């Protein structure tokens, strides 16, 4: 995964056509295509319609021997902060395959998915995050290209003040709350937290 | 929702840039952008990078008094066949808001979402379907613009041979199998059914 397809970019989900690059010579107007109901960016020159829909992030809370695997980000946004293995789903794969691929890319970790932990909505950046409960297949991992380091943390050792994104906090704490349950109904955003802000309360159980 | 943002199009998830329109004058090459790891369509003229990620369909199995709400499609693909209220998620909404919007658009139905029924992956068309269990808020509905008619069916009256898509069958039968359970772990594709083919077996309980 490159910085272009980064996990939880806090800016717009992708550059607008007008911002496509320094050498860009794009001329898009925003209008409703024939037979459509919403305005879209349409190239004035060639008629290309740039449909933009929400993007899917797939990832997982990975545990081993009761410890939690976190990756310290080597890329922006939030370089140096800790995150879960997760990233943009690509064409041609399933959500489960994407979550396994991200663990391999970011942590060289072979994981086994258990079940669905949560679906988070971040409408501000048009992102849907699909997060699984997972386990390491072997106690073997290392930093992938996009990670500075990868580590297993005891719950009390998790660097709560250095988490990269609010949804990392959501996933860890929600995971912890159902750790002993073999079957769960998946979580959604914690109540009232639609805006991707960090929670003000401390992590429960810390 | 227009035919451009149609629910479960059995062709590619969206036109390739090269096929953007009859008057198109687009010149895209497929190559790996700087800092990326996968090839993308890039405009030879302006440098615009056309990222394409899987699209999300949001919808629901809507019941009322033990009956199932289905919509007969007024648009292609599968015009004249019966489907669940579902469609492409748009930017700026949550998955739940999208599912409610689709029920309103296709069936003029105000629905209450209960919980997550399933996440289906259709990688062949780069689609992830997020389906909820829902109920009619009032026993009031009618055909929206994209429906020829909308009706409530007893289980045994469901027109199984005239369902629009395999995932409609999956959602109905999986819903039925957990109808009495207040909390469920969501379903995924029925085993082995990744290719969006209609099941050969008859619907259980019919």
Tab-separated table of C-alpha atoms in Angstrom:
chain	number	residue	atom	x	y	z
A	1	UNK	CA	0.000	0.000	0.000
A	2	UNK	CA	1.376	3.405	-0.921
A	3	UNK	CA	0.827	6.764	0.676
A	4	UNK	CA	-1.671	7.372	-2.123
A	5	UNK	CA	-3.877	4.573	-0.880
A	6	UNK	CA	-3.271	5.296	2.753
A	7	UNK	CA	-5.394	3.931	5.534
A	8	UNK	CA	-7.082	6.725	7.298
A	9	UNK	CA	-6.041	9.909	5.622
A	10	UNK	CA	-7.536	12.739	7.586
A	11	UNK	CA	-7.917	14.879	4.488
A	12	UNK	CA	-10.326	14.248	1.621
A	13	UNK	CA	-10.684	10.609	0.612
A	14	UNK	CA	-8.814	11.305	-2.596
A	15	UNK	CA	-7.587	14.336	-4.494
A	16	UNK	CA	-10.193	16.157	-6.502
A	17	UNK	CA	-9.607	15.922	-10.229
A	18	UNK	CA	-8.551	19.563	-10.222
A	19	UNK	CA	-5.756	18.701	-7.824
A	20	UNK	CA	-4.572	15.641	-9.672
A	21	UNK	CA	-0.950	16.718	-9.952
A	22	UNK	CA	1.468	19.546	-10.502
A	23	UNK	CA	1.414	18.892	-14.221
A	24	UNK	CA	-2.358	18.522	-14.312
A	25	UNK	CA	-4.262	20.113	-17.138
A	26	UNK	CA	-7.712	18.878	-16.179
A	27	UNK	CA	-10.873	20.893	-16.729
A	28	UNK	CA	-13.723	19.376	-14.775
A	29	UNK	CA	-17.124	20.972	-14.153
A	30	UNK	CA	-19.496	19.785	-11.499
A	31	UNK	CA	-22.906	18.957	-12.964
A	32	UNK	CA	-25.572	16.264	-12.954
A	33	UNK	CA	-24.981	13.712	-15.729
A	34	UNK	CA	-27.921	12.685	-17.886
A	35	UNK	CA	-29.988	10.103	-16.032
A	36	UNK	CA	-28.248	10.736	-12.717
A	37	UNK	CA	-29.553	12.521	-9.635
A	38	UNK	CA	-26.399	13.933	-8.053
A	39	UNK	CA	-23.778	16.328	-9.406
A	40	UNK	CA	-20.489	14.698	-10.475
A	41	UNK	CA	-17.188	16.025	-11.799
A	42	UNK	CA	-17.279	15.785	-15.586
A	43	UNK	CA	-14.357	16.580	-17.865
A	44	UNK	CA	-15.259	19.493	-20.156
A	45	UNK	CA	-12.960	18.135	-22.836
A	46	UNK	CA	-13.739	14.445	-23.073
A	47	UNK	CA	-16.948	13.825	-21.145
A	48	UNK	CA	-15.303	11.479	-18.644
A	49	UNK	CA	-17.503	11.250	-15.521
A	50	UNK	CA	-15.549	10.983	-12.286
A	51	UNK	CA	-17.824	9.009	-9.956
A	52	UNK	CA	-16.551	9.121	-6.395
A	53	UNK	CA	-18.067	6.800	-3.810
A	54	UNK	CA	-16.994	6.092	-0.248
A	55	UNK	CA	-13.894	3.973	0.083
A	56	UNK	CA	-13.506	0.863	2.198
A	57	UNK	CA	-10.735	0.386	4.721
A	58	UNK	CA	-10.205	-3.208	5.810
A	59	UNK	CA	-8.192	-4.183	8.848
A	60	UNK	CA	-8.104	-6.111	12.071
A	61	UNK	CA	-7.339	-6.221	15.737
A	62	UNK	CA	-4.672	-8.921	15.854
A	63	UNK	CA	-3.859	-10.663	19.107
A	64	UNK	CA	-1.364	-13.286	20.172
A	65	UNK	CA	-1.214	-14.762	23.684
A	66	UNK	CA	-3.512	-11.985	24.889
A	67	UNK	CA	-1.266	-9.264	23.483
A	68	UNK	CA	-2.233	-6.715	20.841
A	69	UNK	CA	-0.260	-6.150	17.647
A	70	UNK	CA	0.318	-2.514	16.695
A	71	UNK	CA	2.321	-0.943	13.892
A	72	UNK	CA	4.146	2.379	14.186
A	73	UNK	CA	3.482	4.318	11.004
A	74	UNK	CA	6.383	5.107	8.690
A	75	UNK	CA	4.210	7.307	6.474
A	76	UNK	CA	2.001	10.339	6.755
A	77	UNK	CA	-0.554	11.029	8.012
A	78	UNK	CA	0.364	10.421	11.659
A	79	UNK	CA	3.880	9.166	10.989
A	80	UNK	CA	5.387	7.805	14.199
A	81	UNK	CA	2.013	6.971	15.758
A	82	UNK	CA	0.653	3.487	16.413
A	83	UNK	CA	-2.075	1.910	14.346
A	84	UNK	CA	-3.761	-1.387	13.541
A	85	UNK	CA	-2.894	-3.213	10.321
A	86	UNK	CA	-5.494	-1.750	7.941
A	87	UNK	CA	-5.708	-0.066	4.585
A	88	UNK	CA	-7.748	0.590	1.482
A	89	UNK	CA	-9.437	-2.432	-0.036
A	90	UNK	CA	-8.388	-3.032	-3.646
A	91	UNK	CA	-10.366	-4.281	-6.620
A	92	UNK	CA	-10.510	-8.048	-7.120
A	93	UNK	CA	-10.182	-8.998	-3.469
A	94	UNK	CA	-12.703	-9.679	-0.712
A	95	UNK	CA	-12.825	-7.716	2.528
A	96	UNK	CA	-11.267	-10.692	4.320
A	97	UNK	CA	-8.488	-11.036	1.754
A	98	UNK	CA	-7.822	-7.307	2.024
A	99	UNK	CA	-7.516	-7.461	5.809
A	100	UNK	CA	-5.053	-10.360	5.546
A	101	UNK	CA	-3.083	-8.572	2.827
A	102	UNK	CA	-2.747	-5.446	4.957
A	103	UNK	CA	-1.389	-7.451	7.918
A	104	UNK	CA	1.153	-9.008	5.583
A	105	UNK	CA	2.130	-5.686	3.992
A	106	UNK	CA	2.400	-3.658	7.173
A	107	UNK	CA	3.622	-6.269	9.638
A	108	UNK	CA	4.762	-9.296	7.595
A	109	UNK	CA	2.192	-11.106	9.677
A	110	UNK	CA	0.180	-14.129	8.607
A	111	UNK	CA	-3.161	-13.778	10.367
A	112	UNK	CA	-6.290	-15.874	10.822
A	113	UNK	CA	-9.537	-13.901	10.806
A	114	UNK	CA	-12.085	-14.898	13.439
A	115	UNK	CA	-15.111	-12.721	12.819
A	116	UNK	CA	-16.334	-9.203	12.183
A	117	UNK	CA	-15.568	-6.770	15.001
A	118	UNK	CA	-17.039	-3.526	13.684
A	119	UNK	CA	-18.131	-1.347	10.815
A	120	UNK	CA	-17.150	2.292	11.382
A	121	UNK	CA	-18.448	5.190	9.334
A	122	UNK	CA	-16.322	8.308	8.885
A	123	UNK	CA	-18.572	10.297	6.556
A	124	UNK	CA	-16.410	13.419	6.769
A	125	UNK	CA	-13.771	11.616	4.719
A	126	UNK	CA	-16.227	9.261	2.963
A	127	UNK	CA	-14.723	6.185	4.537
A	128	UNK	CA	-16.190	2.913	5.795
A	129	UNK	CA	-13.884	0.825	7.953
A	130	UNK	CA	-14.519	-2.906	8.163
A	131	UNK	CA	-12.566	-4.346	11.090
A	132	UNK	CA	-12.120	-8.016	12.002
A	133	UNK	CA	-10.987	-9.934	15.070
A	134	UNK	CA	-7.856	-11.859	14.158
A	135	UNK	CA	-4.986	-13.877	15.538
A	136	UNK	CA	-1.395	-14.383	14.477
A	137	UNK	CA	-1.007	-17.741	12.752
A	138	UNK	CA	2.617	-17.892	13.951
A	139	UNK	CA	4.376	-15.639	16.485
A	140	UNK	CA	6.298	-14.066	13.633
A	141	UNK	CA	6.113	-10.484	12.396
A	142	UNK	CA	8.311	-7.536	11.447
A	143	UNK	CA	7.980	-4.035	10.128
A	144	UNK	CA	6.725	-3.825	6.555
A	145	UNK	CA	7.577	-0.909	4.271
A	146	UNK	CA	4.987	1.381	5.786
A	147	UNK	CA	5.855	0.627	9.404
A	148	UNK	CA	8.742	1.870	11.529
A	149	UNK	CA	8.214	-1.006	13.932
A	150	UNK	CA	5.657	-3.627	14.883
A	151	UNK	CA	5.112	-4.833	18.426
A	152	UNK	CA	2.855	-6.911	20.641
A	153	UNK	CA	1.535	-4.981	23.648
A	154	UNK	CA	-0.044	-6.108	26.873
A	155	UNK	CA	-3.299	-4.174	27.335
A	156	UNK	CA	-1.797	-1.967	30.045
A	157	UNK	CA	1.229	-1.208	27.892
A	158	UNK	CA	-0.666	0.064	24.854
A	159	UNK	CA	0.603	3.573	24.036
A	160	UNK	CA	-2.829	5.229	24.338
A	161	UNK	CA	-1.462	8.721	23.908
A	162	UNK	CA	0.304	7.766	20.701
A	163	UNK	CA	-2.479	6.069	18.762
A	164	UNK	CA	-2.738	7.266	15.166
A	165	UNK	CA	-6.509	7.510	14.761
A	166	UNK	CA	-9.650	7.528	16.906
A	167	UNK	CA	-10.899	4.360	15.223
A	168	UNK	CA	-7.800	2.524	16.493
A	169	UNK	CA	-8.947	3.427	19.984
A	170	UNK	CA	-12.535	2.396	19.194
A	171	UNK	CA	-11.470	-0.975	17.816
A	172	UNK	CA	-9.112	-1.813	20.680
A	173	UNK	CA	-11.551	-0.910	23.442
A	174	UNK	CA	-14.536	-2.560	21.769
A	175	UNK	CA	-12.469	-5.679	21.083
A	176	UNK	CA	-11.437	-5.794	24.732
A	177	UNK	CA	-15.047	-5.521	25.905
A	178	UNK	CA	-16.021	-8.762	24.122
A	179	UNK	CA	-12.741	-10.619	24.352
A	180	UNK	CA	-14.293	-13.643	26.059
A	181	UNK	CA	-17.226	-13.945	23.641
A	182	UNK	CA	-16.906	-16.403	20.768
A	183	UNK	CA	-19.780	-14.825	18.802
A	184	UNK	CA	-20.620	-11.148	18.727
A	185	UNK	CA	-22.876	-8.698	16.977
A	186	UNK	CA	-20.436	-6.244	15.384
A	187	UNK	CA	-19.949	-2.757	16.761
A	188	UNK	CA	-20.452	0.576	15.030
A	189	UNK	CA	-19.054	4.001	15.922
A	190	UNK	CA	-19.226	4.730	19.648
A	191	UNK	CA	-22.319	6.840	20.270
A	192	UNK	CA	-21.942	10.417	19.120
A	193	UNK	CA	-18.504	9.842	17.617
A	194	UNK	CA	-19.055	10.410	13.944
A	195	UNK	CA	-16.532	13.124	13.490
A	196	UNK	CA	-13.351	11.150	13.936
A	197	UNK	CA	-12.279	13.055	17.061
A	198	UNK	CA	-10.191	11.417	19.735
A	199	UNK	CA	-12.240	10.435	22.778
A	200	UNK	CA	-11.668	12.611	25.822
A	201	UNK	CA	-12.140	9.833	28.344
A	202	UNK	CA	-9.294	7.509	29.245
A	203	UNK	CA	-9.322	3.977	27.948
A	204	UNK	CA	-11.405	1.709	30.177
A	205	UNK	CA	-9.401	-0.670	32.273
A	206	UNK	CA	-6.168	1.326	31.989
B	1	UNK	CA	-30.376	6.532	-7.650
B	2	UNK	CA	-29.838	6.487	-11.389
B	3	UNK	CA	-28.957	3.670	-13.712
B	4	UNK	CA	-25.379	4.971	-13.518
B	5	UNK	CA	-25.220	4.255	-9.811
B	6	UNK	CA	-27.221	1.099	-10.044
B	7	UNK	CA	-27.351	-1.481	-7.299
B	8	UNK	CA	-25.887	-4.674	-8.482
B	9	UNK	CA	-24.846	-4.196	-12.039
B	10	UNK	CA	-23.572	-7.477	-13.335
B	11	UNK	CA	-21.020	-5.803	-15.589
B	12	UNK	CA	-17.917	-3.922	-14.413
B	13	UNK	CA	-18.448	-1.759	-11.339
B	14	UNK	CA	-18.071	1.367	-13.456
B	15	UNK	CA	-17.061	2.166	-17.006
B	16	UNK	CA	-13.355	2.198	-17.680
B	17	UNK	CA	-12.132	5.691	-18.488
B	18	UNK	CA	-11.698	4.622	-22.103
B	19	UNK	CA	-15.399	3.825	-22.265
B	20	UNK	CA	-16.558	7.016	-20.630
B	21	UNK	CA	-18.969	8.061	-23.354
B	22	UNK	CA	-19.731	8.214	-27.037
B	23	UNK	CA	-18.083	11.609	-27.251
B	24	UNK	CA	-15.129	10.582	-25.095
B	25	UNK	CA	-11.681	11.729	-26.078
B	26	UNK	CA	-9.789	10.220	-23.154
B	27	UNK	CA	-6.269	8.827	-23.435
B	28	UNK	CA	-5.445	6.793	-20.346
B	29	UNK	CA	-2.466	4.475	-19.918
B	30	UNK	CA	-2.252	1.856	-17.233
B	31	UNK	CA	0.904	2.289	-15.159
B	32	UNK	CA	2.097	2.427	-11.557
B	33	UNK	CA	2.072	6.003	-10.205
B	34	UNK	CA	5.145	7.233	-8.325
B	35	UNK	CA	5.005	5.942	-4.755
B	36	UNK	CA	2.222	3.468	-5.494
B	37	UNK	CA	2.404	-0.319	-5.785
B	38	UNK	CA	-0.407	-1.116	-8.215
B	39	UNK	CA	-1.029	-0.005	-11.802
B	40	UNK	CA	-3.713	2.672	-12.217
B	41	UNK	CA	-5.274	4.399	-15.212
B	42	UNK	CA	-3.441	7.703	-15.726
B	43	UNK	CA	-4.412	10.334	-18.286
B	44	UNK	CA	-1.584	10.816	-20.786
B	45	UNK	CA	-2.590	14.434	-21.288
B	46	UNK	CA	-3.144	15.822	-17.812
B	47	UNK	CA	-1.705	13.322	-15.347
B	48	UNK	CA	-5.033	12.685	-13.635
B	49	UNK	CA	-4.862	9.361	-11.752
B	50	UNK	CA	-8.099	7.401	-11.835
B	51	UNK	CA	-8.093	5.425	-8.584
B	52	UNK	CA	-10.801	2.792	-8.591
B	53	UNK	CA	-11.637	0.993	-5.376
B	54	UNK	CA	-14.467	-1.398	-4.597
B	55	UNK	CA	-17.852	0.212	-4.230
B	56	UNK	CA	-20.266	-0.266	-1.364
B	57	UNK	CA	-23.889	-1.273	-1.827
B	58	UNK	CA	-26.091	-0.635	1.198
B	59	UNK	CA	-29.510	-2.161	1.634
B	60	UNK	CA	-31.797	-4.141	3.840
B	61	UNK	CA	-34.241	-6.970	4.252
B	62	UNK	CA	-37.379	-5.098	5.290
B	63	UNK	CA	-40.204	-6.931	7.013
B	64	UNK	CA	-43.641	-5.972	8.250
B	65	UNK	CA	-45.957	-8.364	10.085
B	66	UNK	CA	-43.733	-11.254	9.052
B	67	UNK	CA	-43.909	-10.305	5.384
B	68	UNK	CA	-40.989	-9.361	3.173
B	69	UNK	CA	-40.821	-6.157	1.133
B	70	UNK	CA	-39.565	-6.543	-2.430
B	71	UNK	CA	-39.283	-4.046	-5.275
B	72	UNK	CA	-39.753	-4.941	-8.932
B	73	UNK	CA	-37.003	-3.207	-10.886
B	74	UNK	CA	-37.936	-0.513	-13.394
B	75	UNK	CA	-34.365	-0.233	-14.650
B	76	UNK	CA	-31.685	-2.407	-16.118
B	77	UNK	CA	-29.984	-4.632	-15.262
B	78	UNK	CA	-32.684	-7.189	-14.469
B	79	UNK	CA	-35.628	-4.904	-15.220
B	80	UNK	CA	-38.877	-6.602	-14.170
B	81	UNK	CA	-37.179	-8.796	-11.542
B	82	UNK	CA	-37.616	-8.477	-7.787
B	83	UNK	CA	-34.957	-7.049	-5.507
B	84	UNK	CA	-34.379	-5.695	-2.023
B	85	UNK	CA	-34.155	-1.945	-1.479
B	86	UNK	CA	-30.409	-1.371	-1.925
B	87	UNK	CA	-28.010	0.762	-3.895
B	88	UNK	CA	-24.653	2.443	-4.061
B	89	UNK	CA	-23.604	4.328	-0.942
B	90	UNK	CA	-22.920	7.998	-1.616
B	91	UNK	CA	-20.310	10.341	-0.162
B	92	UNK	CA	-21.254	12.166	3.028
B	93	UNK	CA	-23.616	9.528	4.381
B	94	UNK	CA	-23.173	6.563	6.703
B	95	UNK	CA	-23.948	2.988	5.703
B	96	UNK	CA	-27.114	3.146	7.823
B	97	UNK	CA	-28.222	6.443	6.288
B	98	UNK	CA	-27.593	5.012	2.843
B	99	UNK	CA	-29.725	1.941	3.534
B	100	UNK	CA	-32.576	4.133	4.764
B	101	UNK	CA	-32.236	6.462	1.761
B	102	UNK	CA	-32.454	3.550	-0.657
B	103	UNK	CA	-35.662	2.259	0.953
B	104	UNK	CA	-37.124	5.737	0.624
B	105	UNK	CA	-35.987	6.157	-2.990
B	106	UNK	CA	-37.041	2.762	-4.250
B	107	UNK	CA	-40.124	2.080	-2.155
B	108	UNK	CA	-41.113	5.391	-0.493
B	109	UNK	CA	-40.669	3.409	2.687
B	110	UNK	CA	-39.578	4.785	6.036
B	111	UNK	CA	-37.626	1.977	7.684
B	112	UNK	CA	-36.056	1.302	11.070
B	113	UNK	CA	-32.755	-0.566	10.952
B	114	UNK	CA	-32.350	-3.323	13.528
B	115	UNK	CA	-28.851	-4.677	13.016
B	116	UNK	CA	-26.339	-5.914	10.488
B	117	UNK	CA	-27.469	-8.989	8.564
B	118	UNK	CA	-24.512	-9.619	6.254
B	119	UNK	CA	-21.499	-8.392	4.376
B	120	UNK	CA	-21.299	-9.933	0.901
B	121	UNK	CA	-18.245	-9.743	-1.327
B	122	UNK	CA	-18.658	-9.835	-5.098
B	123	UNK	CA	-15.018	-9.384	-6.148
B	124	UNK	CA	-15.758	-10.021	-9.830
B	125	UNK	CA	-17.516	-6.659	-9.952
B	126	UNK	CA	-15.533	-5.085	-7.074
B	127	UNK	CA	-18.567	-4.736	-4.880
B	128	UNK	CA	-19.142	-5.055	-1.143
B	129	UNK	CA	-22.767	-5.304	-0.073
B	130	UNK	CA	-23.662	-4.272	3.476
B	131	UNK	CA	-27.137	-5.536	4.305
B	132	UNK	CA	-29.215	-4.754	7.391
B	133	UNK	CA	-32.269	-6.245	9.059
B	134	UNK	CA	-35.012	-3.626	9.019
B	135	UNK	CA	-38.692	-3.042	9.621
B	136	UNK	CA	-41.241	-0.704	8.124
B	137	UNK	CA	-41.897	2.206	10.473
B	138	UNK	CA	-45.439	2.491	9.082
B	139	UNK	CA	-47.301	0.090	6.777
B	140	UNK	CA	-46.913	2.584	3.976
B	141	UNK	CA	-44.924	2.211	0.765
B	142	UNK	CA	-45.213	2.660	-2.994
B	143	UNK	CA	-43.081	2.319	-6.085
B	144	UNK	CA	-40.274	4.855	-6.324
B	145	UNK	CA	-38.866	5.986	-9.661
B	146	UNK	CA	-36.715	2.908	-10.084
B	147	UNK	CA	-39.417	0.415	-9.179
B	148	UNK	CA	-42.338	-0.871	-11.233
B	149	UNK	CA	-44.077	-2.008	-8.075
B	150	UNK	CA	-43.379	-2.703	-4.410
B	151	UNK	CA	-45.070	-5.464	-2.445
B	152	UNK	CA	-45.042	-7.351	0.849
B	153	UNK	CA	-44.771	-11.110	0.398
B	154	UNK	CA	-45.424	-13.985	2.726
B	155	UNK	CA	-42.371	-16.248	2.730
B	156	UNK	CA	-44.126	-18.890	0.625
B	157	UNK	CA	-45.257	-16.294	-1.886
B	158	UNK	CA	-41.826	-14.847	-2.627
B	159	UNK	CA	-41.230	-15.041	-6.403
B	160	UNK	CA	-38.058	-17.118	-6.086
B	161	UNK	CA	-37.728	-17.641	-9.825
B	162	UNK	CA	-37.918	-13.916	-10.461
B	163	UNK	CA	-35.333	-12.571	-8.036
B	164	UNK	CA	-32.985	-10.049	-9.610
B	165	UNK	CA	-29.674	-11.113	-8.062
B	166	UNK	CA	-28.180	-14.050	-6.172
B	167	UNK	CA	-27.465	-11.825	-3.175
B	168	UNK	CA	-31.203	-11.127	-2.856
B	169	UNK	CA	-31.658	-14.864	-2.423
B	170	UNK	CA	-28.755	-15.052	0.047
B	171	UNK	CA	-30.106	-12.189	2.157
B	172	UNK	CA	-33.675	-13.485	2.275
B	173	UNK	CA	-32.734	-17.056	3.193
B	174	UNK	CA	-30.104	-16.030	5.737
B	175	UNK	CA	-32.514	-13.533	7.276
B	176	UNK	CA	-35.159	-16.238	7.544
B	177	UNK	CA	-32.728	-18.615	9.282
B	178	UNK	CA	-32.200	-16.175	12.185
B	179	UNK	CA	-35.598	-14.512	12.222
B	180	UNK	CA	-36.213	-15.367	15.884
B	181	UNK	CA	-32.803	-14.212	17.112
B	182	UNK	CA	-32.523	-10.692	18.518
B	183	UNK	CA	-28.721	-10.618	18.196
B	184	UNK	CA	-26.734	-12.255	15.436
B	185	UNK	CA	-23.225	-12.482	14.113
B	186	UNK	CA	-23.563	-11.228	10.538
B	187	UNK	CA	-23.409	-13.569	7.577
B	188	UNK	CA	-21.003	-13.552	4.649
B	189	UNK	CA	-21.364	-15.139	1.214
B	190	UNK	CA	-22.775	-18.663	1.367
B	191	UNK	CA	-19.863	-21.080	1.176
B	192	UNK	CA	-18.340	-21.326	-2.273
B	193	UNK	CA	-20.590	-18.641	-3.731
B	194	UNK	CA	-18.185	-15.899	-4.675
B	195	UNK	CA	-19.070	-15.693	-8.293
B	196	UNK	CA	-22.509	-14.196	-8.042
B	197	UNK	CA	-24.217	-17.199	-9.616
B	198	UNK	CA	-27.758	-18.134	-8.730
B	199	UNK	CA	-27.934	-21.067	-6.336
B	200	UNK	CA	-29.130	-24.282	-7.937
B	201	UNK	CA	-30.924	-25.555	-4.880
B	202	UNK	CA	-34.457	-24.423	-4.084
B	203	UNK	CA	-35.089	-21.973	-1.302
B	204	UNK	CA	-35.289	-23.731	2.057
B	205	UNK	CA	-38.778	-23.902	3.480
B	206	UNK	CA	-40.490	-23.322	0.175
